[in-house]
């Protein structure tokens, strides 16, 4: 499930309006991209096992996107997990081209 908040200050400061602007149930083919996008925002990275725990998908399903992200120097990985490449602080704004 992807959720998003209202972006306008006049809306999130208004107690009569809901802070959550919407939500969407993700399709199975969107899960690998969504996982990478959220996980690689974390500077300390994530354990590889978390992918299957959170998405219910096999780790192999993430292989192509992970390889491309590594080739483009967005992230690094080993057997235990992934972490954002030191110079890739804008990963979440540029990784949309990987999906």
Short mmCIF file of C-alpha atoms in Angstrom, two decimals:
data_model
loop_
_atom_site.label_atom_id
_atom_site.label_comp_id
_atom_site.label_asym_id
_atom_site.label_seq_id
_atom_site.Cartn_x
_atom_site.Cartn_y
_atom_site.Cartn_z
CA UNK A 1 0.00 0.00 0.00
CA UNK A 2 1.39 3.39 -0.97
CA UNK A 3 0.11 6.38 0.98
CA UNK A 4 0.79 10.07 0.56
CA UNK A 5 0.24 13.18 2.59
CA UNK A 6 -1.11 16.53 1.56
CA UNK A 7 1.63 18.84 0.30
CA UNK A 8 0.13 22.28 0.72
CA UNK A 9 0.81 24.01 4.05
CA UNK A 10 -2.69 25.50 4.06
CA UNK A 11 -4.06 21.95 3.94
CA UNK A 12 -1.87 20.25 6.54
CA UNK A 13 -2.27 23.15 8.93
CA UNK A 14 -6.05 22.99 8.63
CA UNK A 15 -7.41 20.69 11.38
CA UNK A 16 -10.60 20.14 9.37
CA UNK A 17 -8.67 18.42 6.55
CA UNK A 18 -7.18 14.94 6.64
CA UNK A 19 -3.37 14.84 6.76
CA UNK A 20 -3.35 11.73 4.55
CA UNK A 21 -4.25 12.75 1.01
CA UNK A 22 -4.62 9.28 -0.47
CA UNK A 23 -3.54 5.69 -0.79
CA UNK A 24 -3.18 3.09 -3.52
CA UNK A 25 -2.89 -0.67 -3.44
CA UNK A 26 0.24 -1.52 -5.40
CA UNK A 27 0.32 -4.09 -8.18
CA UNK A 28 2.78 -6.97 -7.71
CA UNK A 29 5.02 -5.67 -10.51
CA UNK A 30 5.36 -2.31 -8.71
CA UNK A 31 6.64 -3.83 -5.45
CA UNK A 32 10.35 -4.26 -6.35
CA UNK A 33 10.67 -0.63 -7.47
CA UNK A 34 8.73 0.65 -4.47
CA UNK A 35 10.88 -1.39 -2.11
CA UNK A 36 14.15 -0.09 -3.58
CA UNK A 37 12.90 3.48 -3.64
CA UNK A 38 12.00 3.39 0.05
CA UNK A 39 14.85 1.21 1.28
CA UNK A 40 17.59 3.22 -0.38
CA UNK A 41 16.42 6.44 1.19
CA UNK A 42 17.96 5.03 4.36
CA UNK A 43 21.65 5.90 4.57
CA UNK A 44 22.42 2.72 6.53
CA UNK A 45 20.71 0.50 3.91
CA UNK A 46 18.64 -2.64 4.44
CA UNK A 47 19.14 -6.36 4.83
CA UNK A 48 18.39 -8.46 1.74
CA UNK A 49 15.96 -10.67 3.70
CA UNK A 50 13.71 -7.65 4.24
CA UNK A 51 12.68 -7.68 0.57
CA UNK A 52 10.92 -11.04 0.82
CA UNK A 53 9.49 -10.19 4.24
CA UNK A 54 7.93 -6.93 3.04
CA UNK A 55 6.86 -7.86 -0.47
CA UNK A 56 6.29 -11.62 -0.34
CA UNK A 57 8.35 -11.92 -3.53
CA UNK A 58 11.54 -13.91 -4.12
CA UNK A 59 14.77 -11.96 -3.94
CA UNK A 60 15.56 -12.88 -7.56
CA UNK A 61 12.72 -10.62 -8.71
CA UNK A 62 14.76 -7.62 -7.60
CA UNK A 63 17.97 -8.69 -9.38
CA UNK A 64 17.62 -6.71 -12.63
CA UNK A 65 16.66 -3.44 -10.94
CA UNK A 66 19.42 -3.88 -8.34
CA UNK A 67 22.04 -4.50 -11.03
CA UNK A 68 21.00 -1.41 -12.95
CA UNK A 69 21.00 0.70 -9.78
CA UNK A 70 24.53 -0.53 -9.03
CA UNK A 71 25.72 0.15 -12.58
CA UNK A 72 24.36 3.68 -12.34
CA UNK A 73 26.13 4.08 -8.96
CA UNK A 74 22.90 4.56 -7.00
CA UNK A 75 23.57 1.72 -4.60
CA UNK A 76 25.97 -0.99 -3.53
CA UNK A 77 25.22 -4.46 -2.32
CA UNK A 78 26.60 -7.67 -0.94
CA UNK A 79 24.98 -10.94 0.13
CA UNK A 80 23.56 -9.36 3.27
CA UNK A 81 21.90 -6.27 1.82
CA UNK A 82 21.92 -2.98 -0.05
CA UNK A 83 22.87 0.53 0.84
CA UNK A 84 22.84 3.84 -0.98
CA UNK A 85 26.06 4.79 -2.71
CA UNK A 86 27.76 7.63 -0.85
CA UNK A 87 27.31 10.08 -3.75
CA UNK A 88 23.73 9.09 -4.57
CA UNK A 89 21.78 11.30 -2.22
CA UNK A 90 19.23 12.03 -4.94
CA UNK A 91 18.45 8.34 -5.58
CA UNK A 92 14.72 8.69 -5.06
CA UNK A 93 14.39 11.43 -7.65
CA UNK A 94 16.41 9.69 -10.35
CA UNK A 95 15.62 6.00 -9.90
CA UNK A 96 12.27 6.27 -11.64
CA UNK A 97 14.06 5.61 -14.92
CA UNK A 98 15.04 2.13 -13.65
CA UNK A 99 11.52 0.77 -13.25
#
